[in-house]
Coordinates of C-alpha atoms and ligand atoms in Angstrom, one line a residue:
M1 CA 130.0 58.9 44.5
N2 CA 133.1 58.1 42.5
Y3 CA 135.5 55.4 43.4
R4 CA 139.2 54.5 43.0
R5 CA 140.0 50.9 42.3
L6 CA 142.6 49.5 44.7
N7 CA 145.3 46.9 43.8
T8 CA 143.1 44.4 45.5
N9 CA 140.3 45.2 43.1
A10 CA 138.1 46.7 45.9
N11 CA 136.6 50.1 45.3
L12 CA 137.5 52.9 47.7
P13 CA 134.8 55.7 47.8
Q14 CA 136.4 59.0 46.9
V15 CA 134.9 60.8 49.9
I16 CA 135.7 59.3 53.3
F17 CA 134.4 60.5 56.6
G18 CA 137.2 61.0 59.2
V19 CA 136.9 61.0 62.9
F20 CA 140.2 62.4 64.1
Q21 CA 139.7 64.7 67.2
I22 CA 136.1 63.5 67.8
T23 CA 137.2 62.3 71.3
D24 CA 133.8 62.3 73.1
H25 CA 132.3 58.8 72.8
D26 CA 128.7 59.8 72.3
E27 CA 129.6 62.6 69.9
C28 CA 131.6 60.2 67.8
V29 CA 128.8 57.7 67.8
N30 CA 126.4 60.4 66.6
C31 CA 128.8 61.8 64.0
V32 CA 129.5 58.4 62.4
Y33 CA 125.8 57.5 62.4
N34 CA 124.8 60.8 60.9
A35 CA 127.6 60.6 58.3
I36 CA 126.3 57.1 57.2
K37 CA 122.8 58.6 57.0
A38 CA 124.1 61.5 55.0
G39 CA 125.5 59.0 52.4
Y40 CA 129.1 58.3 53.5
R41 CA 130.1 54.7 53.1
A42 CA 133.8 55.0 54.0
I43 CA 134.9 55.8 57.6
D44 CA 138.5 56.5 58.6
T45 CA 139.5 56.0 62.2
A46 CA 142.7 54.9 64.0
A47 CA 143.8 53.2 67.2
S48 CA 145.5 56.4 68.2
Y49 CA 142.2 58.5 67.9
G50 CA 140.8 56.5 70.9
N51 CA 137.4 56.3 69.1
E52 CA 137.4 52.9 67.4
K53 CA 134.8 51.6 69.9
A54 CA 132.5 54.6 69.3
T55 CA 132.9 54.2 65.5
G56 CA 132.1 50.5 65.8
E57 CA 129.0 51.3 67.9
A58 CA 127.7 53.7 65.2
I59 CA 128.4 51.2 62.4
Q60 CA 126.4 48.6 64.3
K61 CA 123.5 51.0 65.0
A62 CA 123.4 52.1 61.3
I63 CA 123.3 48.4 60.2
T64 CA 120.7 47.5 62.8
D65 CA 118.5 50.5 61.8
G66 CA 118.7 49.3 58.2
F67 CA 120.5 52.2 56.7
V68 CA 123.3 50.1 55.3
T69 CA 124.8 46.6 55.3
R70 CA 128.4 45.8 56.4
E71 CA 129.3 44.9 52.8
E72 CA 128.3 48.4 51.7
L73 CA 130.7 50.0 54.2
F74 CA 134.4 50.6 53.8
I75 CA 136.1 50.8 57.2
I76 CA 139.6 52.0 57.6
S77 CA 141.8 52.0 60.7
K78 CA 145.5 52.4 61.5
M79 CA 148.2 50.8 63.6
W80 CA 149.9 53.2 66.0
V81 CA 153.7 53.5 66.3
Q82 CA 153.8 51.9 69.8
D83 CA 152.5 48.7 68.2
M84 CA 155.0 48.7 65.3
K85 CA 157.8 47.3 67.5
N86 CA 157.8 43.7 66.1
Y87 CA 155.6 41.1 64.4
E88 CA 153.9 40.1 67.6
T89 CA 153.0 43.6 68.8
A90 CA 151.7 44.4 65.3
K91 CA 149.6 41.2 65.2
K92 CA 148.1 42.0 68.6
A93 CA 147.3 45.6 67.4
I94 CA 145.2 44.2 64.5
T95 CA 143.2 42.0 66.8
T96 CA 142.7 44.9 69.2
S97 CA 141.4 47.2 66.5
L98 CA 139.0 44.6 65.2
N99 CA 137.7 43.9 68.8
Q100 CA 137.3 47.7 69.5
L101 CA 135.4 48.2 66.3
G102 CA 133.4 45.0 66.9
L103 CA 134.2 43.8 63.3
T104 CA 135.4 40.5 61.9
Y105 CA 137.4 42.3 59.1
L106 CA 138.6 45.7 58.1
D107 CA 138.4 47.0 54.5
L108 CA 141.7 48.8 54.8
Y109 CA 144.3 48.9 57.6
L110 CA 147.2 51.3 57.5
E111 CA 150.5 51.8 59.3
H112 CA 149.9 55.3 60.8
Q113 CA 153.5 56.5 60.4
A114 CA 156.7 55.5 58.7
M115 CA 158.2 55.0 62.2
G116 CA 159.2 52.2 64.5
N117 CA 159.9 48.8 62.9
Y118 CA 157.5 49.4 60.0
F119 CA 158.9 46.6 57.8
E120 CA 158.3 43.9 60.5
A121 CA 155.0 45.3 61.5
Y122 CA 153.9 45.3 57.8
R123 CA 154.7 41.5 57.6
A124 CA 152.0 40.9 60.3
M125 CA 149.6 43.0 58.2
E126 CA 150.6 41.0 55.0
D127 CA 149.7 37.8 56.9
A128 CA 146.4 39.2 58.2
Y129 CA 145.7 40.2 54.6
K130 CA 146.4 36.6 53.4
E131 CA 144.0 35.3 56.1
G132 CA 141.3 37.7 54.9
I133 CA 140.8 39.7 58.1
L134 CA 142.4 42.8 56.4
K135 CA 140.8 43.1 52.9
A136 CA 143.5 45.7 52.0
I137 CA 146.7 47.0 53.6
G138 CA 148.5 50.3 53.2
V139 CA 150.5 53.0 54.8
S140 CA 150.1 56.6 55.9
N141 CA 152.5 59.6 56.0
F142 CA 155.0 57.8 53.8
F143 CA 156.9 60.6 51.9
P144 CA 158.0 59.8 48.3
A145 CA 161.5 58.4 48.9
T146 CA 160.3 56.3 51.9
L147 CA 157.3 54.9 49.9
A148 CA 159.6 54.0 46.9
N149 CA 162.0 52.2 49.2
F150 CA 159.1 50.4 50.9
C151 CA 157.4 49.3 47.6
E152 CA 160.8 48.0 46.4
N153 CA 161.1 45.8 49.4
V154 CA 157.7 44.5 50.5
E155 CA 155.9 41.5 49.2
I156 CA 152.5 43.2 49.0
I157 CA 152.4 46.7 47.5
P158 CA 150.4 49.0 49.8
A159 CA 146.9 49.6 48.4
V160 CA 146.8 53.2 49.8
N161 CA 149.1 55.9 51.1
Q162 CA 147.2 58.4 53.3
I163 CA 149.0 61.7 53.4
E164 CA 148.2 65.4 53.9
L165 CA 146.8 66.7 50.6
H166 CA 144.9 70.0 50.1
P167 CA 145.4 73.1 48.0
F168 CA 148.1 74.5 50.3
F169 CA 150.1 71.2 50.3
A170 CA 149.6 69.7 46.8
Q171 CA 152.5 67.1 47.0
E172 CA 152.7 66.5 43.2
L173 CA 155.8 64.2 43.6
A174 CA 154.0 62.1 46.2
L175 CA 151.1 61.6 43.7
K176 CA 153.6 60.7 40.9
T177 CA 155.4 58.2 43.1
M178 CA 152.1 56.6 44.2
D179 CA 150.9 56.4 40.6
H180 CA 154.2 54.7 39.6
Y181 CA 153.7 51.9 42.2
G182 CA 149.9 51.6 41.8
V183 CA 149.2 53.0 45.3
V184 CA 146.0 55.0 45.6
P185 CA 146.4 58.4 47.3
Q186 CA 144.1 59.1 50.3
A187 CA 144.1 62.7 51.5
W188 CA 144.0 63.5 55.2
A189 CA 143.0 67.0 56.3
A190 CA 141.5 67.5 52.8
L191 CA 140.2 70.9 54.2
A192 CA 143.6 71.8 55.7
E193 CA 142.0 71.4 59.1
G194 CA 140.5 74.9 58.4
K195 CA 144.0 76.5 58.3
H196 CA 145.3 79.2 56.0
G197 CA 141.9 80.8 55.7
I198 CA 140.7 78.0 53.4
F199 CA 137.0 78.7 53.8
K200 CA 137.4 82.4 52.8
D201 CA 140.2 81.9 50.3
K202 CA 139.7 84.4 47.4
D203 CA 140.4 81.9 44.6
L204 CA 138.4 79.1 46.0
V205 CA 135.4 81.4 46.8
E206 CA 135.5 82.9 43.3
I207 CA 135.7 79.6 41.5
G208 CA 132.9 78.3 43.8
E209 CA 130.6 81.2 42.9
K210 CA 130.7 80.1 39.2
Y211 CA 129.3 76.7 40.2
G212 CA 127.1 77.6 43.2
K213 CA 129.6 75.7 45.4
S214 CA 131.5 76.6 48.6
S215 CA 135.2 77.0 48.9
A216 CA 135.3 73.7 50.8
Q217 CA 133.5 71.9 48.0
V218 CA 136.0 73.4 45.4
A219 CA 139.0 72.4 47.5
L220 CA 137.6 68.8 47.8
R221 CA 136.7 68.7 44.1
W222 CA 140.2 69.7 43.1
N223 CA 141.6 66.6 44.9
I224 CA 138.9 64.4 43.4
Q225 CA 139.9 65.4 39.9
R226 CA 143.5 64.7 40.7
G227 CA 142.4 61.1 41.5
V228 CA 142.7 61.6 45.3
C229 CA 140.3 60.0 47.7
V230 CA 139.5 62.8 50.3
T231 CA 139.1 62.2 54.0
V232 CA 137.1 65.0 55.6
K233 CA 135.7 65.5 59.1
S234 CA 132.8 67.5 60.3
T235 CA 130.7 67.2 63.4
K236 CA 127.8 69.1 61.7
V237 CA 125.3 67.4 59.6
E238 CA 124.9 70.3 57.1
R239 CA 128.6 70.3 56.5
M240 CA 128.7 66.5 56.2
K241 CA 126.2 66.8 53.3
E242 CA 128.0 69.8 51.8
N243 CA 131.3 67.9 51.7
I244 CA 129.9 64.9 49.9
D245 CA 127.9 67.0 47.4
I246 CA 130.8 67.5 44.9
F247 CA 129.9 65.2 42.1
D248 CA 127.7 67.4 40.0
F249 CA 130.3 69.9 38.8
S250 CA 133.8 69.8 37.2
L251 CA 136.7 72.3 37.5
T252 CA 138.3 73.4 34.2
E253 CA 142.0 72.7 33.6
E254 CA 142.7 76.4 34.2
E255 CA 140.9 76.3 37.5
M256 CA 142.7 73.1 38.5
N257 CA 146.1 74.8 37.8
R258 CA 145.1 78.0 39.6
I259 CA 144.4 75.9 42.7
S260 CA 147.5 73.8 42.4
K261 CA 149.6 77.0 42.3
K262 CA 148.4 77.9 45.8
S263 CA 150.6 75.1 47.3
L264 CA 153.1 76.3 49.9
D265 CA 155.1 73.0 49.4
H266 CA 155.2 72.4 53.1
S267 CA 152.8 71.5 55.8
E268 CA 151.4 74.0 58.2
I269 CA 149.9 71.2 60.3
I270 CA 152.8 68.9 61.2
N271 CA 156.5 68.7 60.4
H272 CA 157.4 65.1 59.8
F273 CA 161.0 66.1 59.2
D274 CA 161.5 67.4 62.8
P275 CA 163.6 64.8 64.8
E276 CA 161.9 65.9 68.0
L277 CA 158.5 65.2 66.6
V278 CA 159.6 61.7 65.5
A279 CA 161.0 61.0 69.0
F280 CA 157.8 62.4 70.5
L281 CA 155.5 60.1 68.3
N282 CA 157.8 57.1 69.1
H283 CA 157.2 57.7 72.8
R284 CA 153.5 58.4 72.5
N285 CA 151.8 55.4 74.1
I286 CA 148.1 54.7 73.6
H287 CA 148.0 51.7 75.9
D288 CA 150.0 50.0 78.6
Ligands
NAP301 N1 146.9 59.7 58.8 C1 147.1 60.8 59.5 O1 148.2 61.1 60.0 C2 145.9 61.8 59.6 C3 146.2 63.1 60.2 C4 145.1 64.0 60.3 C5 143.8 63.6 59.8 N2 143.6 62.3 59.3 C6 142.3 61.8 58.8 O2 141.8 62.8 57.9 C7 140.5 63.3 58.4 C8 140.2 64.7 58.0 O3 141.2 65.6 58.6 P1 141.0 66.6 59.8 O4 139.8 66.1 60.6 O5 142.2 66.7 60.5 O6 140.7 68.0 59.1 P2 139.8 68.5 57.9 O7 138.8 67.5 57.5 O8 140.7 69.0 56.8 O9 139.1 69.7 58.6 C9 138.2 69.6 59.6 C10 137.8 71.0 60.1 O10 137.1 71.7 59.1 C11 135.7 72.0 59.6 N3 134.8 71.8 58.4 C12 134.5 70.7 57.8 N4 133.8 70.9 56.8 C13 133.5 72.2 56.7 C14 132.8 73.0 55.8 N5 132.2 72.5 54.7 N6 132.8 74.3 56.0 C15 133.5 74.9 57.0 N7 134.2 74.2 57.9 C16 134.2 72.8 57.7 C17 135.5 71.1 60.7 O11 134.7 71.8 61.7 P3 133.3 71.1 62.3 O12 133.7 69.7 62.8 O13 132.9 72.0 63.4 O14 132.4 71.1 61.1 C18 136.9 70.9 61.3 O15 137.3 72.0 62.1 C19 140.6 63.0 59.9 O16 139.4 63.1 60.6 C20 141.3 61.7 60.0 O17 140.4 60.7 59.7 C21 144.7 61.4 59.2

């Protein structure tokens, strides 16, 4: 495993297991437990995924069964827009996430979207960081100009910005902006959620054949070599192992450029610039 050093001096593993859309409780417990057994040490959940409780159960089981200690794990969760109304709602959301996960601290906690009152909500996160219950704080889905404005105005620079990053959405300006402010990039949907024929892509398959690797492994490796921490989800143990087995080969500069050129420069998953989507997410409630 490779790591990226955060502005807190903590090390974030470069491959992170994500649990988005694993909604069945028992399936989520099994997936997280199997992922830890397969060697993952970083787990990415969110209040809005509805599976913090299952994730926490799996973590506890893995610790009890002796596979890992709490200190060896890096647990990430996110505050949903509904809770980003003001300082108090944000503070409550942090406590709720910790309770759901059954943890006394989180290694990283993110604002899920640049929506709602995200400056005031962040102040609650800054205070929780100072108290030590959030070991690092950051953001997600902050596009370059929004991130720059945010970094220019907050007291504590976000440790991480988690955004969509894969060969079909390379987001070079986002990486440059993060680099400028010392924010570590964390990719979501590092396999493009399987879209755009990623697993059969001609270039990725051809490059993979040279190294005895799959197109998925090549896509993940490309982000790793760009300094990105990749968040990837699979419910299948074999694929969990495949997705973490990417540290025994290196892509050449030419291969890196060939993959970068595949970018469509827009998302095929979600359009954050659509006002209707912004309104929808602002009204999406995950609790009373
Ligand atoms: N911050 C945000 O707004 C945001 C948004 C989306 C996602 N995320 C985070 O990023 C994580 C990853 O993104 P994602 O889950 O949306 O998508 P993803 O990891 O890009 O893709 C997951 C899909 O690829 C399949 N897959 C995984 N490994 C494979 C392999 N080696 N070969 C073939 N198929 C494979 C999975 O199927 P199987 O499960 O059947 O293997 C699943 O259908 C999430 O779980 C979540 O933690 C964050």
